[in-house]
Amino acid sequence: QLQLVESGGGLVQPGGSLRLSCAASGFTFNYYAIGWFRQAPGKEREGVSCISSSGGITNYADSVKGRFTISRDNAKNTVYLQMNRLRPEDTAVYYCARLKGPCSYGNSWYHDYWGQGAQVTVSS
């Protein structure tokens, strides 16, 4: 059974940091690029970041570039999203997802499976 399970969300003050984890199982993890997506209330789901199957290529949405860092540990079947200097507009449910293709330029990455999501709330 294919699973993607996010963890590490929570409430943080503006300027603070959180680290999200995505534990994957049920597929050959190192064959796939993985992406992080988010959906804020009243907004469409948007791509945040992606990482290639080997971890050698990463891409970020302009809104998070320089603040977020994606990484992966293929030995642990886990991908991470380190989020620094968080802003209220980062508040959303964050999902990790298996991509259907490479981690390419831009942030419109097709994906076929995703997790249950982790709530991130940035507020004073």
CSV table of C-alpha atoms in Angstrom, one decimal, residues 8 18 22 26 38 45 47-48 51 60 66 77 106:
chain,number,residue,atom,x,y,z
A,8,GLY,CA,6.0,18.3,12.0
A,18,LEU,CA,9.4,24.5,11.3
A,22,CYS,CA,7.2,13.1,4.8
A,26,GLY,CA,4.8,1.2,-0.7
A,38,ARG,CA,0.2,23.7,0.2
A,45,ARG,CA,-3.4,24.1,-4.1
A,47,GLY,CA,3.4,23.8,-5.6
A,48,VAL,CA,6.0,24.9,-3.0
A,51,ILE,CA,13.3,17.5,-5.3
A,60,TYR,CA,11.0,26.4,-5.3
A,66,GLY,CA,15.5,31.6,0.0
A,77,ASN,CA,12.4,6.9,2.5
A,106,GLY,CA,8.4,26.3,-12.2
